[in-house]
CSV table of C-alpha atoms and ligand atoms in Angstrom, one decimal:
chain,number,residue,atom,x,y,z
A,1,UNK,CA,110.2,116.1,119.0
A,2,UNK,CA,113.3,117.3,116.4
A,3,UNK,CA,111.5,117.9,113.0
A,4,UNK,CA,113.5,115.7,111.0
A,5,UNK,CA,114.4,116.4,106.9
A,6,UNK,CA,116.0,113.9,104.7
A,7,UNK,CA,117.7,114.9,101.4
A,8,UNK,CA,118.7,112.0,99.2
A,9,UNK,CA,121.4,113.0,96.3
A,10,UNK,CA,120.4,111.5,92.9
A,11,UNK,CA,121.3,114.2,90.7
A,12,UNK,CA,124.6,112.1,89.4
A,13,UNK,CA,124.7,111.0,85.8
A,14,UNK,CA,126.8,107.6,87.1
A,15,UNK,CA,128.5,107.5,83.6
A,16,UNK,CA,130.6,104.7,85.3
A,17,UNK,CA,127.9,102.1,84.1
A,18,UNK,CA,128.1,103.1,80.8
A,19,UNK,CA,124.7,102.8,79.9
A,20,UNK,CA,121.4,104.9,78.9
A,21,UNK,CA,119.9,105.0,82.4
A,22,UNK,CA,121.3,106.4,85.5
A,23,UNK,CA,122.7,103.7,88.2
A,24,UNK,CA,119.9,104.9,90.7
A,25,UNK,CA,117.0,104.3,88.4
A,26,UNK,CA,118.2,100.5,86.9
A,27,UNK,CA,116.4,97.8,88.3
A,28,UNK,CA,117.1,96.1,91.9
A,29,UNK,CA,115.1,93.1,92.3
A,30,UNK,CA,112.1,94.6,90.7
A,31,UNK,CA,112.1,98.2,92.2
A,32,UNK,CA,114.4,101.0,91.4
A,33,UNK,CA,117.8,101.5,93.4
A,34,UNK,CA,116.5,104.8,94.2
A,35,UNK,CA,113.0,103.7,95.6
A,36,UNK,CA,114.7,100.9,98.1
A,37,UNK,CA,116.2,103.8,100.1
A,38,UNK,CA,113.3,106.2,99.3
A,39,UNK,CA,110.7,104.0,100.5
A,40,UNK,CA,113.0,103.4,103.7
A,41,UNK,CA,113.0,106.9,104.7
A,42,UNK,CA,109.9,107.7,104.2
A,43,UNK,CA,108.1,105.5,106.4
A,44,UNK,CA,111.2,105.9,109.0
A,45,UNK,CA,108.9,107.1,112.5
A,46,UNK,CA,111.2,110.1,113.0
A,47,UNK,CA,111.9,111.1,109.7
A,48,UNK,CA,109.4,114.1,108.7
A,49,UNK,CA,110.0,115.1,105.1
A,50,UNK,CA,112.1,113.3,102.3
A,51,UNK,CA,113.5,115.7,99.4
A,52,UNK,CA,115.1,114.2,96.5
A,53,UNK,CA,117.5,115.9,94.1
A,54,UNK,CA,117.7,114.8,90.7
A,55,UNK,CA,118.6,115.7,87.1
A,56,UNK,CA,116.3,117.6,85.4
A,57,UNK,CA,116.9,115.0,82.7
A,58,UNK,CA,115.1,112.6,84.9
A,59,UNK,CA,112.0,114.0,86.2
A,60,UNK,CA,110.1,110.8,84.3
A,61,UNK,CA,112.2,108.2,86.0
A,62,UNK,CA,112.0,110.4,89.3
A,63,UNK,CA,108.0,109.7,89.3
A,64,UNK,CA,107.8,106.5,88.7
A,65,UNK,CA,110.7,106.0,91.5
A,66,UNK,CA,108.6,107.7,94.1
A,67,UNK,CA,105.4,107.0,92.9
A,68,UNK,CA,102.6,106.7,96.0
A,69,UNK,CA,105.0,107.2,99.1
A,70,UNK,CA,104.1,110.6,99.8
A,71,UNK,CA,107.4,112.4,100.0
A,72,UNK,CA,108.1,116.3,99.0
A,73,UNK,CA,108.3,117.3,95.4
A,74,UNK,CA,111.7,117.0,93.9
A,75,UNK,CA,114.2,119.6,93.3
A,76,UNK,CA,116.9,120.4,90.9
A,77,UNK,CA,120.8,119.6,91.5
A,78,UNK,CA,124.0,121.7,89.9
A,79,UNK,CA,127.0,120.6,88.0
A,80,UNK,CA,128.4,119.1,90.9
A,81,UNK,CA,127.2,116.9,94.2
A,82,UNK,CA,128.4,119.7,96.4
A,83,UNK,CA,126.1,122.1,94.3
A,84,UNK,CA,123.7,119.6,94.4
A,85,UNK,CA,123.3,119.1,98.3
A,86,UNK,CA,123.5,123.3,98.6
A,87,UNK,CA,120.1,123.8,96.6
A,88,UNK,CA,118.5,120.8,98.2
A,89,UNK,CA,119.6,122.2,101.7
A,90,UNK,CA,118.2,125.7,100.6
A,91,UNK,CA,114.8,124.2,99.6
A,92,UNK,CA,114.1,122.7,102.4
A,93,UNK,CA,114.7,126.4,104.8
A,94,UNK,CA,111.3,126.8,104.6
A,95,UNK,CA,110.1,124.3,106.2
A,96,UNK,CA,112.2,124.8,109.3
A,97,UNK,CA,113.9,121.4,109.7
A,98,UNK,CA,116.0,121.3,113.3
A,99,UNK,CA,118.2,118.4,112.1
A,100,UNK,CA,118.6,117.3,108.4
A,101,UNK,CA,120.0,113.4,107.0
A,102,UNK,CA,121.9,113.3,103.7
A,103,UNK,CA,121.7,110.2,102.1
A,104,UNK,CA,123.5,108.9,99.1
A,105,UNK,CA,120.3,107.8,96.2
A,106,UNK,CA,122.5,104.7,95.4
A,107,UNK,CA,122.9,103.5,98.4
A,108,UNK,CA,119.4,101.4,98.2
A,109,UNK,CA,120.0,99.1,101.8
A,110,UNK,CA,120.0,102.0,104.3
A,111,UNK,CA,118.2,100.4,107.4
A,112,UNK,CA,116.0,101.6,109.6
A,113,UNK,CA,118.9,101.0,112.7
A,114,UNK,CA,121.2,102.9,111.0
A,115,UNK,CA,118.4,106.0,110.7
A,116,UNK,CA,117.8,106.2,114.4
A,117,UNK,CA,121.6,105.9,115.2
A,118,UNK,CA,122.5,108.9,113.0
A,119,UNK,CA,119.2,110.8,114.5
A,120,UNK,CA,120.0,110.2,118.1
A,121,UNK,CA,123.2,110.8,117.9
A,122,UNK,CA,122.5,114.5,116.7
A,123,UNK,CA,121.3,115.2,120.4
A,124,UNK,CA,124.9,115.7,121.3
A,125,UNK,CA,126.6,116.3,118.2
A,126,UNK,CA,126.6,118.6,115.6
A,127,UNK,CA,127.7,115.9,112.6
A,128,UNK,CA,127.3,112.3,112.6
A,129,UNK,CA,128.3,109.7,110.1
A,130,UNK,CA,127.6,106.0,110.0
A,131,UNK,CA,131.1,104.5,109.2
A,132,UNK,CA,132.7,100.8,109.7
A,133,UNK,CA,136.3,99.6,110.8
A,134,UNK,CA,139.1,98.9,107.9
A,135,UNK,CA,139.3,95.0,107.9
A,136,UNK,CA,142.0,94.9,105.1
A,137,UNK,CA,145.8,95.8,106.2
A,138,UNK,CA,146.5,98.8,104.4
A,139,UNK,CA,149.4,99.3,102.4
A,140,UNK,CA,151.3,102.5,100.8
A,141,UNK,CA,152.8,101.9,97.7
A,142,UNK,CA,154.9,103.8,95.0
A,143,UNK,CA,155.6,102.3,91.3
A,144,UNK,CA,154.1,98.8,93.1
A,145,UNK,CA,156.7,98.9,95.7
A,146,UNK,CA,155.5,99.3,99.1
A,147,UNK,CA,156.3,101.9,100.7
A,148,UNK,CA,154.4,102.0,104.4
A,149,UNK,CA,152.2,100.2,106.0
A,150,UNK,CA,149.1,102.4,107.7
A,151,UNK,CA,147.9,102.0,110.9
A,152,UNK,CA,144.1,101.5,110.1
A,153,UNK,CA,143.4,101.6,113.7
A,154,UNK,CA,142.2,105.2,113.4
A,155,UNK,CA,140.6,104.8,109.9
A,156,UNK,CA,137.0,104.5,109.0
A,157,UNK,CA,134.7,103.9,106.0
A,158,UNK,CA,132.0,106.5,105.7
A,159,UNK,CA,128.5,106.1,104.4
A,160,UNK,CA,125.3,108.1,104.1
A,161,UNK,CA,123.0,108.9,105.9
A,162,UNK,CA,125.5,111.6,107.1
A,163,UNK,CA,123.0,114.0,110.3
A,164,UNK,CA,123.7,117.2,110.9
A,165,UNK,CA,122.2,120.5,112.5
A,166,UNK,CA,120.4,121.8,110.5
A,167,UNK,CA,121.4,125.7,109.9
A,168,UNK,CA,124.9,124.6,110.7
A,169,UNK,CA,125.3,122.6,107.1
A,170,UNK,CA,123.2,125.1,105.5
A,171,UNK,CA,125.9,127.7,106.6
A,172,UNK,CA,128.5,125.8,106.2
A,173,UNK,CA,127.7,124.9,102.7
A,174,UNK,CA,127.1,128.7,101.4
A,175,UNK,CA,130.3,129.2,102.6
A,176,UNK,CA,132.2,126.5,101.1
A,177,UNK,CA,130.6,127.1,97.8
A,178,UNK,CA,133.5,130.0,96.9
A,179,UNK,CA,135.9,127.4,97.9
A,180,UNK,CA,137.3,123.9,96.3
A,181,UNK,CA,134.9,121.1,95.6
A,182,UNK,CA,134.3,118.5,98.6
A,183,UNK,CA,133.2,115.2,98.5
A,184,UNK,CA,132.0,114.7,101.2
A,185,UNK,CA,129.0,116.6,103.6
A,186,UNK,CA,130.8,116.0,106.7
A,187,UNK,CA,134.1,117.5,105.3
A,188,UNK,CA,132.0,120.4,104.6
A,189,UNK,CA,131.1,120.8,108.5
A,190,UNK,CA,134.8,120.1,109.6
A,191,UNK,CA,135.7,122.7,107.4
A,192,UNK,CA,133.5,125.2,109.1
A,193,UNK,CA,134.9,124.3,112.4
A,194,UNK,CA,132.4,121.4,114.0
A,195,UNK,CA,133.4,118.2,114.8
A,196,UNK,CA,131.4,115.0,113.5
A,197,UNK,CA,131.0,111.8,115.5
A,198,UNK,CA,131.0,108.4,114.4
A,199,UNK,CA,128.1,105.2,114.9
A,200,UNK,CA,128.4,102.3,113.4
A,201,UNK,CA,127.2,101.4,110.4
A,202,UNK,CA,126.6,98.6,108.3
A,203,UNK,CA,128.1,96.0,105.4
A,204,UNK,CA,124.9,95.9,103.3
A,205,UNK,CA,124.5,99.5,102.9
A,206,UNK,CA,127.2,99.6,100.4
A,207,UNK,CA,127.5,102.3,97.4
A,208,UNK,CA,126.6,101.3,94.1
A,209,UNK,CA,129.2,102.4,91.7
A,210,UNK,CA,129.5,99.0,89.5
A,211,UNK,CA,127.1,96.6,87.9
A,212,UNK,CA,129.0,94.2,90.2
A,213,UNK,CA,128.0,96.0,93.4
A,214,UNK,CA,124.8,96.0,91.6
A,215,UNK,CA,124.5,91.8,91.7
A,216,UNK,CA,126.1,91.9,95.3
A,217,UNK,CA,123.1,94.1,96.1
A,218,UNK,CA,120.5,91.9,94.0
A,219,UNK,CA,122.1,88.7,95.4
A,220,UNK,CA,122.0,90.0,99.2
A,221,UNK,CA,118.3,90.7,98.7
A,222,UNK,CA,117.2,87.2,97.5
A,223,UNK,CA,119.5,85.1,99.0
A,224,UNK,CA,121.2,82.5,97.1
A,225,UNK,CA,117.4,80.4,97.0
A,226,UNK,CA,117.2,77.7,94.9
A,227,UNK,CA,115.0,76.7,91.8
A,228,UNK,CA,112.2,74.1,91.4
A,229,UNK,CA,110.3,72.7,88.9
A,230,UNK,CA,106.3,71.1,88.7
A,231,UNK,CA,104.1,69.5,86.6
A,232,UNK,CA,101.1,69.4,86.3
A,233,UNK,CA,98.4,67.0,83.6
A,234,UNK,CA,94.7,67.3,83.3
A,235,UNK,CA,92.2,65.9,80.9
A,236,UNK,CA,88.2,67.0,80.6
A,237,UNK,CA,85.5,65.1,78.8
A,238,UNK,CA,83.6,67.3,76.0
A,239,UNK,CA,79.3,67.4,76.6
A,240,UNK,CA,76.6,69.5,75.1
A,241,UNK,CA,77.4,72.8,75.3
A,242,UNK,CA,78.3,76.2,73.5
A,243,UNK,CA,81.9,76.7,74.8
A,244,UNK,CA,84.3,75.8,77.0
A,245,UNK,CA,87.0,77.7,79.6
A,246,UNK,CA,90.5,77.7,78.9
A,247,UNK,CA,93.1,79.7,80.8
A,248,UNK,CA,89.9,81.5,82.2
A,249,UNK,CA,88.9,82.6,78.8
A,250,UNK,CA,85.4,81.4,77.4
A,251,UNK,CA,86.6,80.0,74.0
A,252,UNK,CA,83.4,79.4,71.8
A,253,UNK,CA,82.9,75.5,70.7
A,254,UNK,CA,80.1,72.7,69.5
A,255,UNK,CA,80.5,71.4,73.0
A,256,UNK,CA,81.4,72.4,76.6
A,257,UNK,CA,84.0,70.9,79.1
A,258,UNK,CA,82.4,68.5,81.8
A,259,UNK,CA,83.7,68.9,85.3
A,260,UNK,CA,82.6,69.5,89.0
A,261,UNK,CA,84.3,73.3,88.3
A,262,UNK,CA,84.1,75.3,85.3
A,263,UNK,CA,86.2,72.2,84.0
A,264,UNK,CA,89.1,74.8,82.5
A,265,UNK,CA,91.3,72.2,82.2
A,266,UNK,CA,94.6,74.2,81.7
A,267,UNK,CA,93.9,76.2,84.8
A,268,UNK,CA,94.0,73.2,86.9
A,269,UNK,CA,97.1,71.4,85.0
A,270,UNK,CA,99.1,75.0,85.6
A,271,UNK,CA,97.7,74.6,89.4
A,272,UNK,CA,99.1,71.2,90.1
A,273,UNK,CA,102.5,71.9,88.0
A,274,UNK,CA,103.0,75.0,90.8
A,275,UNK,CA,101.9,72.7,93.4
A,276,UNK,CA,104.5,70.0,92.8
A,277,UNK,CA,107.1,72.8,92.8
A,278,UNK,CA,106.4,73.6,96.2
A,279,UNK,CA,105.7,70.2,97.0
A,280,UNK,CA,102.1,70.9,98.2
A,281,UNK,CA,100.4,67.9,97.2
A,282,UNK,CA,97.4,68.7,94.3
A,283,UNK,CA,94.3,70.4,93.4
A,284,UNK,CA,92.1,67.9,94.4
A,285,UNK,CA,93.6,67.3,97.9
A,286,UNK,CA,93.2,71.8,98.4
A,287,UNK,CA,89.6,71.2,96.9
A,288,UNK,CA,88.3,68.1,97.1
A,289,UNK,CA,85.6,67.3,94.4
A,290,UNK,CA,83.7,66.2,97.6
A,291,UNK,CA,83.2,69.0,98.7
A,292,UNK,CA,80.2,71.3,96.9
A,293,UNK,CA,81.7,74.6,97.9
A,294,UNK,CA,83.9,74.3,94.7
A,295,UNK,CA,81.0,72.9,92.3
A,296,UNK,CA,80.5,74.9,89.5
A,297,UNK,CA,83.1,77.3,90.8
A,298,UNK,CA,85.7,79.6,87.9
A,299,UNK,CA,89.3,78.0,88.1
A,300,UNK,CA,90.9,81.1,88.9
A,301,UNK,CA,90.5,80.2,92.2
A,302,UNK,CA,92.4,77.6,92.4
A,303,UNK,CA,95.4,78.9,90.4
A,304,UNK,CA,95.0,82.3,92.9
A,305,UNK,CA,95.4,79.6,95.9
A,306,UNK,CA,98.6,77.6,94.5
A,307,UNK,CA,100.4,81.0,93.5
A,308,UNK,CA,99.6,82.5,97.3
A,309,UNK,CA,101.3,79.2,98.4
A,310,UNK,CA,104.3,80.0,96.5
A,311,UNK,CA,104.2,83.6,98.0
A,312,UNK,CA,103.7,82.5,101.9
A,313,UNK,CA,107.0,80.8,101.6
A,314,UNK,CA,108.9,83.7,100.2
A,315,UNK,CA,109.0,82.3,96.6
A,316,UNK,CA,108.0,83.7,93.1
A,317,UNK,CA,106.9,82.1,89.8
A,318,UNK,CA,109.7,82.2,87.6
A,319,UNK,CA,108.1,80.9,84.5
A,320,UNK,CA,105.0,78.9,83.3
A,321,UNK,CA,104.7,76.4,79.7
A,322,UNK,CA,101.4,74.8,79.1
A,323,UNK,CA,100.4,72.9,76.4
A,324,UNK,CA,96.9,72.3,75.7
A,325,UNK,CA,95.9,69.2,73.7
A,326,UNK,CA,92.8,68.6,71.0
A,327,UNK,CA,91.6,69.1,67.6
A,328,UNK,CA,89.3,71.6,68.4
A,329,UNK,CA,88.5,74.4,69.5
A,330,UNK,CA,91.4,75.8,67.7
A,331,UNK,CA,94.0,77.6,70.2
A,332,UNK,CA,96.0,79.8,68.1
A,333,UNK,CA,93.5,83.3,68.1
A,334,UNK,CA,93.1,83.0,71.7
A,335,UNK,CA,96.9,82.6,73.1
A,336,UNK,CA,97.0,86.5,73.5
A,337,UNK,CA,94.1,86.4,75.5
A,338,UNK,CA,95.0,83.8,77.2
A,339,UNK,CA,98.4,84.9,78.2
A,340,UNK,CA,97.3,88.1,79.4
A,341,UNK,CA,94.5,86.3,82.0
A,342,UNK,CA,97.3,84.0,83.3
A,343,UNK,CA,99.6,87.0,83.6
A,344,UNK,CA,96.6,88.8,85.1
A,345,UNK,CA,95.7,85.8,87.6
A,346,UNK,CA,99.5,85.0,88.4
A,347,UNK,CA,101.1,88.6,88.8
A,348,UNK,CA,103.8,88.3,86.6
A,349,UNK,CA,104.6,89.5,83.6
A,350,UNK,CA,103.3,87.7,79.8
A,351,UNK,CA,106.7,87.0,79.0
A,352,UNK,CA,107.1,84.5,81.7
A,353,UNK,CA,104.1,82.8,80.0
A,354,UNK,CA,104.1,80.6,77.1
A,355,UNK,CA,101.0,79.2,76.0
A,356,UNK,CA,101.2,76.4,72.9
A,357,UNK,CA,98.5,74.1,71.8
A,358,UNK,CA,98.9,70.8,69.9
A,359,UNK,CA,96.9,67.8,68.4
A,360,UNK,CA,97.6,64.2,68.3
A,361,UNK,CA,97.3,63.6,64.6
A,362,UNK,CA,93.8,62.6,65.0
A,363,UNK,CA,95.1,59.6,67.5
A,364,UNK,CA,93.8,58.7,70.8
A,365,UNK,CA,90.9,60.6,73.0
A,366,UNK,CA,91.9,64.2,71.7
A,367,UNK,CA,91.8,63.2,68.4
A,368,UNK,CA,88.3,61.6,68.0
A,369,UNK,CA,87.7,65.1,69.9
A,370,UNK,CA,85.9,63.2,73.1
A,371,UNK,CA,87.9,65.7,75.3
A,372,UNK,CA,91.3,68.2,76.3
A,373,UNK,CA,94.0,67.5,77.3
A,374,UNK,CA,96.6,69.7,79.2
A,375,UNK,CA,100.0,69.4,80.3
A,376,UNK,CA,102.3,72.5,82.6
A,377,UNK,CA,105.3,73.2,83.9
A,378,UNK,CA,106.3,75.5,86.2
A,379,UNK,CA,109.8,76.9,87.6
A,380,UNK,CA,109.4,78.5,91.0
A,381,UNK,CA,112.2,80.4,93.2
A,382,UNK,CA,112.4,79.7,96.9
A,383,UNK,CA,114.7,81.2,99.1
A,384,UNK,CA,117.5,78.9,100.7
B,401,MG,MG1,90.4,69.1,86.2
């Protein structure tokens, strides 16, 4: 079997965005740009070793990029991508790669396809680039006048992963290093002589140069979905007791909460509001009091069950409000507790929880403090 090296360039500062943190390490639907394609390559069947080069600058950003797929430790690029690609080709010499992929850190939708094009394709060629047809008609133009129209039948868009023999870029690259800068690997390899085939590649696997390509990216990944809301009410008598369970923390009291479960009466308003979102009937329908495997059981449970609903179809919480409704106990000290249990229980993040708590004025059930009231909403994301 060819023994099989990836290098992914990621040394560039991408000062086009503008901003503190390099395009390849902002945020893409949760991961970095950098680990979409990283994680790609790595678990790719005929890819042996993945090498990243980076910025020395970035070495924290690097790690958490990578973190747990196993690849080879990073190395160190030069002033420019062409210096870059060099020491990352020279680091890898000792492990004796036949054929070596270059691959672009900001492109984050390489596919797996496109991989085993470019690595098949190196049986019979020396360079291979994924590229794609010029749709547009392509115009020359001088001072906004237009000048000549090119024949795009013989022009291509290149993209990374760019293959080639392995000791033949190596070579190629020390030798171009005395020379002008190129762009571009595959120019490199022309330059020394071999010729470079084309496969096909594809329309997602587009460069990231611009917070708009960015969205384009993000929006590709996701879909266009659409958003939904539930609610969810719940009320619990008060009986003798030392505390009760809310948000599945144990909140001291002068009573308890009655109820076939623990009773934690904002757990199962929160699991009925994501139930309606997702249209999945409520809690009592996916436990039925009835039924004694749930008696006495923690409410976490249930809350666990309506979020992996939400998951099976693709979807993810958005946000959750709950309002929890009595005299006593009082709310307030707990909420950071609280939040972080539901965060804990949920998987996401506290700042897509708010928990408030209110009276009635002394009105009603909650305010002769007979029992607790709770009320949630919840805004899911499902994919179109
Ligand atoms: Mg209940």
């Amino acid at each position: 079997m060819v023994k099989c090296a990836v290098l992914v360039v990621a040394a560039g500062r991408g000062r086009r965005f503008g901003g503190e943190v390099p395009k390849q390490y902002l945020d893409l639907n949760g991961r970095m740009v950098l680990r979409h394609s990283l994680a790609t390559l790595a678990s790719h069947p005929r890819i042996h070793w993945v090498r990243t080069v980076i910025h020395p600058d970035d070495r924290d950003l690097y790690d958490t990029a990578a973190q747990g797929l196993g690849i080879l430790d990073p190395v160190h690029g030069g002033a420019l991508r062409q210096d870059s690609v060099r020491l990352g080709l020279e680091s890898l010499r000792d492990l004796g790669p036949d054929v070596v992929l270059i691959h672009d850190g900001a492109r984050p939708m390489i596919d797996a396809g496109t991989i085993s094009r470019v690595i098949t394709a190196l049986d019979t060629h020396s360079g291979v680039i994924p590229a794609l047809p010029v749709a547009d008609t392509l115009k020359r133009a001088r001072d906004g006048i237009v000048s000549d129209t090119v024949n795009r039948a013989e022009l291509w868009r290149a993209q990374t992963p760019q293959g080639f023999i392995y000791d033949q870029i190596l070579s190629a690259h020390l030798t171009a290093a005395s020379g002008p800068e190129l762009t571009d690997d595959a120019m490199v390899l022309e330059q020394a002589g071999h010729k470079v085939a084309l496969v096909s590649g594809t329309e997602e696997n587009l460069k990231i140069t611009t917070f708009d390509d960015l969205a384009r990216v993000a929006s590709g990944l996701t879909g266009p979905g659409e958003f939904r809301t539930g609610n969810g009410f719940d009320v619990h008598a008060f009986e003798d007791g030392d505390g009760v369970w809310l948000c599945g923390v144990h909140v001291p009291h002068s009573h308890g909460l009655k109820g076939h479960s623990d009773a934690d009466v904002a757990l199962h308003a929160l699991t009925d509001a994501i139930l309606g979102a997702i249209s999945a009937g409520d809690i009592g329908h996916h436990f039925p009091p009835s039924d004694n495997r749930w008696k006495g059981m923690a409410s976490h449970v249930f809350l666990s069950h309506a979020v992996n609903l939400v998951r099976g179809l693709g979807g993810r919480i958005t946000h959750v409000d709950l309002t929890l409704i009595c005299e006593r106990p009082k709310v307030g000290p707990f909420r950071p507790a609280m939040q972080d249990r539901l965060s804990e229980i949920m998987g996401i993040n506290t700042g897509r929880i708010s928990v408030k708590a209110t009276t009635t004025e002394g009105l009603g059930f909650t305010g002769r403090q007979e029992g607790i009231a709770a009320q949630a909403t919840a805004t899911v994301w499902l994919p179109g």
